[in-house]
mmCIF file of C-alpha atoms in Angstrom:
data_model
loop_
_atom_site.group_PDB
_atom_site.id
_atom_site.type_symbol
_atom_site.label_atom_id
_atom_site.label_comp_id
_atom_site.label_asym_id
_atom_site.label_seq_id
_atom_site.Cartn_x
_atom_site.Cartn_y
_atom_site.Cartn_z
ATOM 1 C CA MET A 1 -121.717 -31.701 9.231
ATOM 2 C CA ILE A 2 -124.777 -31.866 9.814
ATOM 3 C CA ASN A 3 -125.136 -28.924 8.331
ATOM 4 C CA GLN A 4 -126.884 -29.298 5.536
ATOM 5 C CA ASN A 5 -125.455 -26.590 3.916
ATOM 6 C CA GLN A 6 -122.031 -26.626 4.508
ATOM 7 C CA PHE A 7 -119.708 -29.705 4.215
ATOM 8 C CA LEU A 8 -118.237 -28.683 7.326
ATOM 9 C CA LEU A 9 -115.800 -32.023 6.558
ATOM 10 C CA ASP A 10 -114.794 -29.996 3.615
ATOM 11 C CA SER A 11 -113.005 -27.181 6.015
ATOM 12 C CA GLY A 12 -110.767 -25.623 8.329
ATOM 13 C CA PHE A 13 -108.072 -28.275 9.972
ATOM 14 C CA TRP A 14 -110.382 -31.180 9.257
ATOM 15 C CA GLY A 15 -110.866 -30.483 4.875
ATOM 16 C CA PHE A 16 -106.932 -30.433 5.698
ATOM 17 C CA PHE A 17 -106.568 -33.499 7.386
ATOM 18 C CA TYR A 18 -109.277 -35.625 4.802
ATOM 19 C CA LYS A 19 -108.249 -33.955 1.348
ATOM 20 C CA LEU A 20 -104.583 -36.126 2.399
ATOM 21 C CA LEU A 21 -106.734 -39.133 3.055
ATOM 22 C CA THR A 22 -107.876 -38.316 -0.626
ATOM 23 C CA PRO A 23 -106.587 -41.023 -2.092
ATOM 24 C CA VAL A 24 -107.651 -43.950 0.446
ATOM 25 C CA GLU A 25 -111.036 -41.997 0.719
ATOM 26 C CA TRP A 26 -111.614 -42.152 -3.553
ATOM 27 C CA LEU A 27 -110.033 -46.306 -4.077
ATOM 28 C CA GLN A 28 -113.385 -46.849 -0.650
ATOM 29 C CA THR A 29 -115.908 -45.152 -2.692
ATOM 30 C CA TRP A 30 -114.624 -47.573 -5.952
ATOM 31 C CA ILE A 31 -115.401 -49.953 -3.967
ATOM 32 C CA LEU A 32 -118.732 -49.064 -3.051
ATOM 33 C CA LYS A 33 -119.791 -48.799 -7.101
ATOM 34 C CA LEU A 34 -118.655 -51.973 -7.877
ATOM 35 C CA VAL A 35 -120.267 -54.186 -5.125
ATOM 36 C CA HIS A 36 -123.090 -53.004 -6.187
ATOM 37 C CA ASP A 37 -122.893 -52.876 -9.210
ATOM 38 C CA PHE A 38 -121.913 -56.416 -8.228
ATOM 39 C CA PHE A 39 -125.569 -57.269 -6.692
ATOM 40 C CA VAL A 40 -127.277 -55.291 -9.357
ATOM 41 C CA LEU A 41 -126.087 -57.579 -11.604
ATOM 42 C CA LEU A 42 -127.662 -60.441 -9.452
ATOM 43 C CA GLY A 43 -131.589 -59.372 -9.526
ATOM 44 C CA MET A 44 -130.812 -56.375 -7.206
ATOM 45 C CA ASN A 45 -132.776 -52.962 -7.012
ATOM 46 C CA GLU A 46 -129.703 -50.390 -8.211
ATOM 47 C CA ILE A 47 -131.993 -48.209 -5.703
ATOM 48 C CA GLY A 48 -132.692 -49.436 -1.991
ATOM 49 C CA VAL A 49 -130.836 -52.077 0.441
ATOM 50 C CA SER A 50 -127.984 -53.114 -2.372
ATOM 51 C CA TRP A 51 -125.965 -50.255 -0.981
ATOM 52 C CA VAL A 52 -126.725 -51.277 2.454
ATOM 53 C CA LEU A 53 -124.952 -54.961 1.716
ATOM 54 C CA ALA A 54 -122.077 -51.671 -0.165
ATOM 55 C CA ILE A 55 -121.158 -50.523 2.739
ATOM 56 C CA ILE A 56 -121.360 -53.550 4.843
ATOM 57 C CA CYS A 57 -119.149 -55.861 2.958
ATOM 58 C CA LEU A 58 -116.712 -52.008 1.774
ATOM 59 C CA VAL A 59 -116.240 -52.478 5.462
ATOM 60 C CA LEU A 60 -115.754 -55.978 5.891
ATOM 61 C CA VAL A 61 -113.152 -55.850 2.421
ATOM 62 C CA VAL A 62 -111.049 -52.357 5.137
ATOM 63 C CA GLN A 63 -111.031 -55.522 7.918
ATOM 64 C CA ILE A 64 -109.445 -58.066 5.681
ATOM 65 C CA CYS A 65 -107.221 -56.479 4.330
ATOM 66 C CA ILE A 66 -105.436 -54.762 7.732
ATOM 67 C CA PHE A 67 -106.426 -58.004 9.534
ATOM 68 C CA PRO A 68 -102.242 -58.993 8.548
ATOM 69 C CA LEU A 69 -100.914 -56.308 9.929
ATOM 70 C CA PHE A 70 -103.778 -56.876 13.551
ATOM 71 C CA TYR A 71 -101.535 -60.002 13.178
ATOM 72 C CA LYS A 72 -98.214 -58.455 13.733
ATOM 73 C CA GLN A 73 -99.315 -56.219 16.240
ATOM 74 C CA ILE A 74 -100.200 -59.304 18.274
ATOM 75 C CA LYS A 75 -97.099 -61.122 17.391
ATOM 76 C CA SER A 76 -95.002 -57.940 18.536
ATOM 77 C CA MET A 77 -97.154 -57.333 21.723
ATOM 78 C CA ARG A 78 -96.163 -61.085 22.928
ATOM 79 C CA LYS A 79 -92.515 -60.891 22.241
ATOM 80 C CA MET A 80 -92.459 -57.598 24.200
ATOM 81 C CA GLN A 81 -94.474 -59.046 27.232
ATOM 82 C CA ALA A 82 -92.016 -62.223 26.065
ATOM 83 C CA LEU A 83 -89.072 -59.609 26.713
ATOM 84 C CA ALA A 84 -90.943 -57.584 30.035
ATOM 85 C CA PRO A 85 -88.353 -59.493 32.681
ATOM 86 C CA LYS A 86 -85.156 -58.994 30.577
ATOM 87 C CA MET A 87 -85.543 -55.250 29.363
ATOM 88 C CA GLN A 88 -87.097 -54.419 33.751
ATOM 89 C CA ARG A 89 -83.003 -56.340 34.206
ATOM 90 C CA ILE A 90 -81.712 -54.307 32.500
ATOM 91 C CA GLN A 91 -83.903 -50.634 33.375
ATOM 92 C CA ASN A 92 -82.473 -51.702 37.255
ATOM 93 C CA LYS A 93 -79.350 -51.862 36.098
ATOM 94 C CA TYR A 94 -78.812 -48.412 34.877
ATOM 95 C CA LYS A 95 -81.367 -47.437 37.985
ATOM 96 C CA GLY A 96 -80.619 -44.355 38.992
ATOM 97 C CA LYS A 97 -77.046 -43.528 36.850
ATOM 98 C CA THR A 98 -78.306 -40.458 34.958
ATOM 99 C CA ASP A 99 -74.361 -40.497 33.124
ATOM 100 C CA GLN A 100 -74.903 -40.034 30.360
ATOM 101 C CA ALA A 101 -72.021 -42.752 29.650
ATOM 102 C CA SER A 102 -75.263 -45.611 31.193
ATOM 103 C CA LYS A 103 -77.808 -44.000 29.470
ATOM 104 C CA GLU A 104 -75.812 -44.508 26.412
ATOM 105 C CA ALA A 105 -75.403 -48.442 27.633
ATOM 106 C CA GLN A 106 -78.574 -49.101 28.917
ATOM 107 C CA SER A 107 -80.151 -47.374 24.625
ATOM 108 C CA ARG A 108 -77.266 -50.007 23.357
ATOM 109 C CA GLU A 109 -78.673 -53.125 25.811
ATOM 110 C CA MET A 110 -82.099 -52.890 25.610
ATOM 111 C CA MET A 111 -81.193 -52.551 21.224
ATOM 112 C CA LYS A 112 -79.729 -55.308 21.252
ATOM 113 C CA LEU A 113 -82.291 -57.143 22.696
ATOM 114 C CA TYR A 114 -84.544 -56.323 20.385
ATOM 115 C CA GLN A 115 -82.407 -57.048 17.104
ATOM 116 C CA ASP A 116 -81.519 -60.890 19.254
ATOM 117 C CA ASN A 117 -84.843 -60.998 19.418
ATOM 118 C CA ASN A 118 -86.164 -59.786 16.496
ATOM 119 C CA ALA A 119 -88.721 -57.198 19.431
ATOM 120 C CA ASN A 120 -90.022 -54.580 17.689
ATOM 121 C CA PRO A 121 -90.995 -51.353 20.735
ATOM 122 C CA ALA A 122 -93.241 -49.804 17.778
ATOM 123 C CA GLY A 123 -95.253 -52.891 16.300
ATOM 124 C CA SER A 124 -97.392 -52.566 17.820
ATOM 125 C CA CYS A 125 -99.220 -49.018 17.222
ATOM 126 C CA LEU A 126 -97.742 -49.050 13.955
ATOM 127 C CA PRO A 127 -100.996 -51.469 12.453
ATOM 128 C CA MET A 128 -103.241 -48.671 15.174
ATOM 129 C CA LEU A 129 -101.462 -45.707 13.089
ATOM 130 C CA ILE A 130 -102.433 -47.404 9.590
ATOM 131 C CA GLN A 131 -105.869 -48.456 10.522
ATOM 132 C CA GLY A 132 -107.124 -45.180 12.018
ATOM 133 C CA PRO A 133 -106.821 -43.720 8.385
ATOM 134 C CA VAL A 134 -108.820 -45.610 6.751
ATOM 135 C CA PHE A 135 -112.212 -46.043 8.825
ATOM 136 C CA MET A 136 -111.388 -41.946 8.803
ATOM 137 C CA ALA A 137 -111.604 -42.093 5.779
ATOM 138 C CA MET A 138 -114.677 -44.209 5.048
ATOM 139 C CA PHE A 139 -116.446 -41.786 7.464
ATOM 140 C CA TYR A 140 -115.781 -38.957 5.436
ATOM 141 C CA THR A 141 -116.885 -41.486 2.193
ATOM 142 C CA LEU A 142 -120.196 -42.135 3.759
ATOM 143 C CA SER A 143 -120.540 -38.523 4.787
ATOM 144 C CA ALA A 144 -119.986 -36.247 2.066
ATOM 145 C CA ILE A 145 -122.404 -38.868 -0.677
ATOM 146 C CA PRO A 146 -125.342 -37.645 0.551
ATOM 147 C CA TYR A 147 -123.634 -33.641 0.743
ATOM 148 C CA ILE A 148 -122.595 -34.312 -3.326
ATOM 149 C CA ALA A 149 -125.957 -35.339 -4.271
ATOM 150 C CA ASN A 150 -127.103 -32.397 -3.719
ATOM 151 C CA GLY A 151 -124.727 -29.888 -4.568
ATOM 152 C CA VAL A 152 -123.136 -28.171 -1.758
ATOM 153 C CA ARG A 153 -120.086 -29.931 -2.268
ATOM 154 C CA LYS A 154 -119.557 -29.961 -6.042
ATOM 155 C CA GLU A 155 -116.452 -32.270 -6.766
ATOM 156 C CA PRO A 156 -116.993 -35.866 -7.252
ATOM 157 C CA LEU A 157 -115.875 -38.149 -5.238
ATOM 158 C CA GLY A 158 -113.891 -41.232 -7.264
ATOM 159 C CA ALA A 159 -116.766 -43.347 -8.629
ATOM 160 C CA PHE A 160 -119.832 -40.820 -6.917
ATOM 161 C CA ASP A 161 -120.927 -37.971 -9.935
ATOM 162 C CA VAL A 162 -124.014 -35.964 -8.443
ATOM 163 C CA ALA A 163 -126.082 -39.061 -10.338
ATOM 164 C CA THR A 164 -124.515 -41.771 -8.302
ATOM 165 C CA ALA A 165 -124.659 -39.716 -5.022
ATOM 166 C CA LYS A 166 -128.449 -39.660 -6.147
ATOM 167 C CA GLN A 167 -128.679 -42.750 -6.454
ATOM 168 C CA PHE A 168 -126.864 -43.768 -2.640
ATOM 169 C CA THR A 169 -129.427 -40.969 -1.031
ATOM 170 C CA GLN A 170 -132.651 -42.507 -2.559
ATOM 171 C CA THR A 171 -132.349 -45.563 -0.558
ATOM 172 C CA ASP A 172 -133.996 -46.731 1.912
ATOM 173 C CA VAL A 173 -134.423 -49.692 3.962
ATOM 174 C CA PHE A 174 -138.011 -51.561 3.396
ATOM 175 C CA GLY A 175 -138.795 -47.909 3.568
ATOM 176 C CA ILE A 176 -137.943 -47.702 7.032
ATOM 177 C CA VAL A 177 -135.437 -45.462 6.805
ATOM 178 C CA SER A 178 -133.112 -43.766 4.732
ATOM 179 C CA VAL A 179 -129.509 -43.897 4.567
ATOM 180 C CA THR A 180 -129.046 -40.222 5.193
ATOM 181 C CA ASP A 181 -131.600 -39.947 7.454
ATOM 182 C CA ASN A 182 -130.113 -39.323 11.363
ATOM 183 C CA PHE A 183 -132.584 -39.448 14.388
ATOM 184 C CA THR A 184 -133.534 -35.847 14.325
ATOM 185 C CA SER A 185 -134.911 -36.379 10.758
ATOM 186 C CA ALA A 186 -136.543 -39.761 10.094
ATOM 187 C CA ALA A 187 -139.974 -40.315 11.259
ATOM 188 C CA PHE A 188 -140.818 -42.753 14.556
ATOM 189 C CA ALA A 189 -140.043 -46.375 13.239
ATOM 190 C CA GLY A 190 -136.509 -44.907 11.405
ATOM 191 C CA LYS A 191 -136.076 -43.639 14.817
ATOM 192 C CA ILE A 192 -136.160 -46.845 15.857
ATOM 193 C CA VAL A 193 -134.462 -48.749 13.889
ATOM 194 C CA ILE A 194 -131.488 -46.165 14.759
ATOM 195 C CA GLY A 195 -131.512 -46.346 18.283
ATOM 196 C CA ILE A 196 -131.739 -50.066 17.121
ATOM 197 C CA PHE A 197 -127.905 -49.870 15.661
ATOM 198 C CA VAL A 198 -126.491 -47.002 18.723
ATOM 199 C CA ALA A 199 -127.733 -49.703 21.046
ATOM 200 C CA LEU A 200 -126.292 -52.206 19.739
ATOM 201 C CA MET A 201 -123.019 -49.564 18.405
ATOM 202 C CA CYS A 202 -122.663 -48.778 22.849
ATOM 203 C CA PHE A 203 -122.974 -52.524 23.513
ATOM 204 C CA CYS A 204 -120.476 -54.136 21.089
ATOM 205 C CA LEU A 205 -118.043 -51.518 21.987
ATOM 206 C CA TRP A 206 -119.317 -52.028 25.722
ATOM 207 C CA PHE A 207 -118.820 -55.355 25.784
ATOM 208 C CA VAL A 208 -115.523 -55.531 23.534
ATOM 209 C CA GLN A 209 -113.870 -53.708 26.851
ATOM 210 C CA TYR A 210 -115.732 -56.359 29.504
ATOM 211 C CA PHE A 211 -115.037 -58.663 28.300
ATOM 212 C CA SER A 212 -111.150 -58.429 27.484
ATOM 213 C CA MET A 213 -111.062 -56.920 31.108
ATOM 214 C CA LYS A 214 -112.241 -59.634 32.586
ATOM 215 C CA ARG A 215 -110.606 -62.471 30.388
ATOM 216 C CA ASN A 216 -107.568 -61.176 28.955
ATOM 217 C CA MET A 217 -105.265 -58.854 31.337
ATOM 218 C CA ALA A 218 -102.728 -60.997 33.983
ATOM 219 C CA ALA A 219 -104.060 -60.060 37.681
ATOM 220 C CA ALA A 220 -100.434 -59.564 38.404
ATOM 221 C CA SER A 221 -100.319 -56.497 36.207
ATOM 222 C CA MET A 222 -103.192 -55.384 37.975
ATOM 223 C CA ASN A 223 -102.866 -51.940 40.377
ATOM 224 C CA LYS A 224 -105.161 -49.108 41.451
ATOM 225 C CA GLN A 225 -104.538 -47.430 38.783
ATOM 226 C CA ALA A 226 -105.208 -48.983 35.824
ATOM 227 C CA GLU A 227 -108.019 -50.955 37.257
ATOM 228 C CA SER A 228 -109.857 -47.814 37.655
ATOM 229 C CA MET A 229 -108.709 -46.242 34.021
ATOM 230 C CA GLN A 230 -110.027 -49.502 32.856
ATOM 231 C CA LYS A 231 -113.594 -48.924 34.139
ATOM 232 C CA MET A 232 -113.756 -45.206 33.383
ATOM 233 C CA MET A 233 -112.687 -46.353 29.637
ATOM 234 C CA LEU A 234 -115.454 -49.344 29.956
ATOM 235 C CA TRP A 235 -118.565 -46.860 30.403
ATOM 236 C CA ILE A 236 -117.088 -43.024 28.767
ATOM 237 C CA PHE A 237 -116.762 -44.292 25.499
ATOM 238 C CA PRO A 238 -120.052 -46.343 25.255
ATOM 239 C CA ILE A 239 -121.956 -43.014 26.072
ATOM 240 C CA MET A 240 -120.313 -40.761 23.984
ATOM 241 C CA TYR A 241 -121.066 -42.897 20.939
ATOM 242 C CA ILE A 242 -125.564 -42.340 22.498
ATOM 243 C CA PHE A 243 -124.817 -38.568 21.446
ATOM 244 C CA SER A 244 -122.068 -38.588 18.498
ATOM 245 C CA GLY A 245 -124.597 -41.988 16.854
ATOM 246 C CA VAL A 246 -128.515 -40.247 17.013
ATOM 247 C CA THR A 247 -125.923 -36.848 14.698
ATOM 248 C CA MET A 248 -124.838 -39.817 12.089
ATOM 249 C CA PRO A 249 -127.179 -40.427 9.099
ATOM 250 C CA PHE A 250 -128.078 -44.142 8.891
ATOM 251 C CA ALA A 251 -125.173 -44.861 6.471
ATOM 252 C CA VAL A 252 -122.804 -44.291 9.021
ATOM 253 C CA LEU A 253 -124.181 -45.900 11.800
ATOM 254 C CA VAL A 254 -124.583 -49.005 8.897
ATOM 255 C CA TYR A 255 -120.436 -48.977 8.743
ATOM 256 C CA TRP A 256 -119.766 -48.053 12.278
ATOM 257 C CA LEU A 257 -122.586 -50.723 13.616
ATOM 258 C CA THR A 258 -120.516 -53.740 10.964
ATOM 259 C CA ASN A 259 -116.915 -52.280 12.223
ATOM 260 C CA ASN A 260 -117.713 -52.738 15.661
ATOM 261 C CA VAL A 261 -118.953 -56.230 14.982
ATOM 262 C CA CYS A 262 -115.680 -57.270 12.648
ATOM 263 C CA ASN A 263 -113.364 -55.781 16.440
ATOM 264 C CA LEU A 264 -115.853 -57.884 18.719
ATOM 265 C CA LEU A 265 -114.961 -61.044 16.965
ATOM 266 C CA ARG A 266 -112.052 -59.938 16.278
ATOM 267 C CA THR A 267 -111.524 -59.921 19.757
ATOM 268 C CA PHE A 268 -112.998 -62.987 20.728
ATOM 269 C CA TRP A 269 -110.553 -64.827 18.097
ATOM 270 C CA GLN A 270 -106.692 -62.901 19.520
ATOM 271 C CA VAL A 271 -108.878 -63.857 23.577
ATOM 272 C CA THR A 272 -108.978 -67.229 22.433
ATOM 273 C CA TYR A 273 -105.394 -68.089 20.578
ATOM 274 C CA PHE A 274 -103.274 -64.429 21.534
ATOM 275 C CA PRO A 275 -104.629 -64.604 25.435
ATOM 276 C CA THR A 276 -102.241 -61.969 27.397
ATOM 277 C CA PRO A 277 -99.850 -63.821 30.230
ATOM 278 C CA GLY A 278 -100.779 -64.841 33.232
ATOM 279 C CA SER A 279 -104.550 -64.325 32.598
ATOM 280 C CA PRO A 280 -107.362 -66.780 33.343
ATOM 281 C CA ALA A 281 -107.453 -67.200 28.809
ATOM 282 C CA ALA A 282 -103.671 -67.584 28.319
ATOM 283 C CA GLU A 283 -104.521 -70.663 31.497
ATOM 284 C CA ASP A 284 -107.860 -71.950 29.700
ATOM 285 C CA LYS A 285 -105.481 -72.407 26.499
ATOM 286 C CA GLU A 286 -102.749 -73.903 28.276
ATOM 287 C CA LYS A 287 -106.090 -76.393 29.336
ATOM 288 C CA ARG A 288 -106.927 -76.660 26.122
ATOM 289 C CA ASP A 289 -103.725 -76.864 23.921
ATOM 290 C CA HIS A 290 -103.128 -80.440 27.696
ATOM 291 C CA ARG A 291 -106.464 -81.390 26.285
ATOM 292 C CA ARG A 292 -105.000 -81.439 22.764
ATOM 293 C CA GLU A 293 -102.108 -82.544 22.711
ATOM 294 C CA ASN A 294 -103.518 -85.151 25.077
ATOM 295 C CA ALA A 295 -105.836 -86.378 22.453
ATOM 296 C CA ARG A 296 -103.161 -86.611 19.477
ATOM 297 C CA ARG A 297 -100.290 -88.755 22.011
ATOM 298 C CA GLU A 298 -103.752 -90.963 22.087
ATOM 299 C CA LYS A 299 -104.826 -91.146 18.434
ATOM 300 C CA ALA A 300 -100.958 -91.784 17.257
ATOM 301 C CA GLY A 301 -100.933 -94.647 20.049
ATOM 302 C CA LEU A 302 -98.183 -92.554 22.079
ATOM 303 C CA PRO A 303 -98.531 -91.686 26.541
ATOM 304 C CA SER A 304 -99.797 -88.793 27.274
ATOM 305 C CA LEU A 305 -98.267 -85.962 28.770
ATOM 306 C CA GLU A 306 -98.526 -87.291 32.480
ATOM 307 C CA GLU A 307 -97.191 -90.813 31.894
ATOM 308 C CA GLU A 308 -94.678 -89.007 29.769
ATOM 309 C CA GLU A 309 -94.170 -87.155 32.699
ATOM 310 C CA LEU A 310 -93.946 -89.997 35.078
ATOM 311 C CA GLN A 311 -92.208 -92.123 32.989
ATOM 312 C CA LYS A 312 -89.674 -89.273 32.654
ATOM 313 C CA ALA A 313 -90.254 -89.212 37.359
ATOM 314 C CA LYS A 314 -89.554 -92.882 36.963
ATOM 315 C CA GLU A 315 -85.943 -92.980 35.123
ATOM 316 C CA ALA A 316 -84.342 -90.509 37.885
ATOM 317 C CA ALA A 317 -85.652 -91.979 40.405
ATOM 318 C CA GLU A 318 -83.528 -95.069 39.181
ATOM 319 C CA HIS A 319 -80.748 -92.863 37.501
ATOM 320 C CA LYS A 320 -80.668 -92.413 41.043
ATOM 321 C CA ASP A 321 -80.269 -95.254 42.996
ATOM 322 C CA THR A 322 -78.072 -96.953 40.826
ATOM 323 C CA LYS A 323 -75.369 -94.620 40.684
ATOM 324 C CA GLY A 324 -76.065 -92.708 43.974
ATOM 325 C CA TYR A 325 -76.649 -89.545 44.771
ATOM 326 C CA GLN A 326 -72.735 -88.942 44.858
ATOM 327 C CA ARG A 327 -71.244 -86.084 43.140
ATOM 328 C CA VAL A 328 -68.944 -87.999 40.377
ATOM 329 C CA GLN A 329 -65.469 -86.459 39.913
ATOM 330 C CA PRO A 330 -64.888 -84.838 36.534
ATOM 331 C CA GLN A 331 -61.638 -87.042 35.367
ATOM 332 C CA ARG A 332 -58.152 -85.862 34.705
ATOM 333 C CA LYS A 333 -57.206 -87.033 30.955
ATOM 334 C CA ARG A 334 -54.424 -88.067 30.944
ATOM 335 C CA LYS A 335 -51.172 -87.496 29.070
ATOM 336 C CA ARG A 336 -49.215 -89.152 26.488
ATOM 337 C CA LYS A 337 -46.427 -90.720 26.133
#
């Protein structure tokens, strides 16, 4: 892809793959162009920061569109986590049984469990399968525009013909770095800006993983192997970002950093409101919910949760003192004469 005389994403397997994503790429180019034109109507220059802001807005539009899928993914994951003990019991029931009848019976019981609880084991995976191609199409779109401008990629892409693509490629940020510059081609000041963007990208990715490990993982579910895998992911992916980030055009870095910041904010939201059961974040949520419920009760003139629990304990003690501790024998119904 960094070959200026050939757009490598249009060749081989990736060429076939991105061809399938053409409708998504076409839609993204029009969103990018319309947002840019809106900023121009507000008085911004056609060539300049208006295109950078359009890239940021495009990422935000995509994030807003996929948020319902992300929300469904969280709900599905929580349902599956709540069903884990029941699933374990079914698995233990048929443990060691390899005959076909036992396998079919286990499958039927698992399916019934999912249906009774309106849970879908694939619900947490499907949104990822949708989000991935959307962001890959965005990466392709921003990478293709400079090649459309210099005539390497002959066909226009959606709203970007040669003239619009040239206008986009002439954009720079305050005269420091062009949207088509990468770390190698940029001037010294541009290298500093690109280095800062790559560092921020790596930090966002690292902190999302670190924050999830520390706040959103149940201690009971951790073992040596899982902990080692988490630590490896904590460092390997940010390091990979360093090597890939310095080869990307600045326009792609703008998209990438904006996307990582959105993912970071989304992770904060998820850990705060939908933490993993048994995790430190879940314990903090229980305490917050407890305080809020007591505040609501106080405002409404109702007893607090502690007072209510104490009152129930007193009533139970009084009931035992009054009725005694002897079990009440069932009364036989008398026959009607």
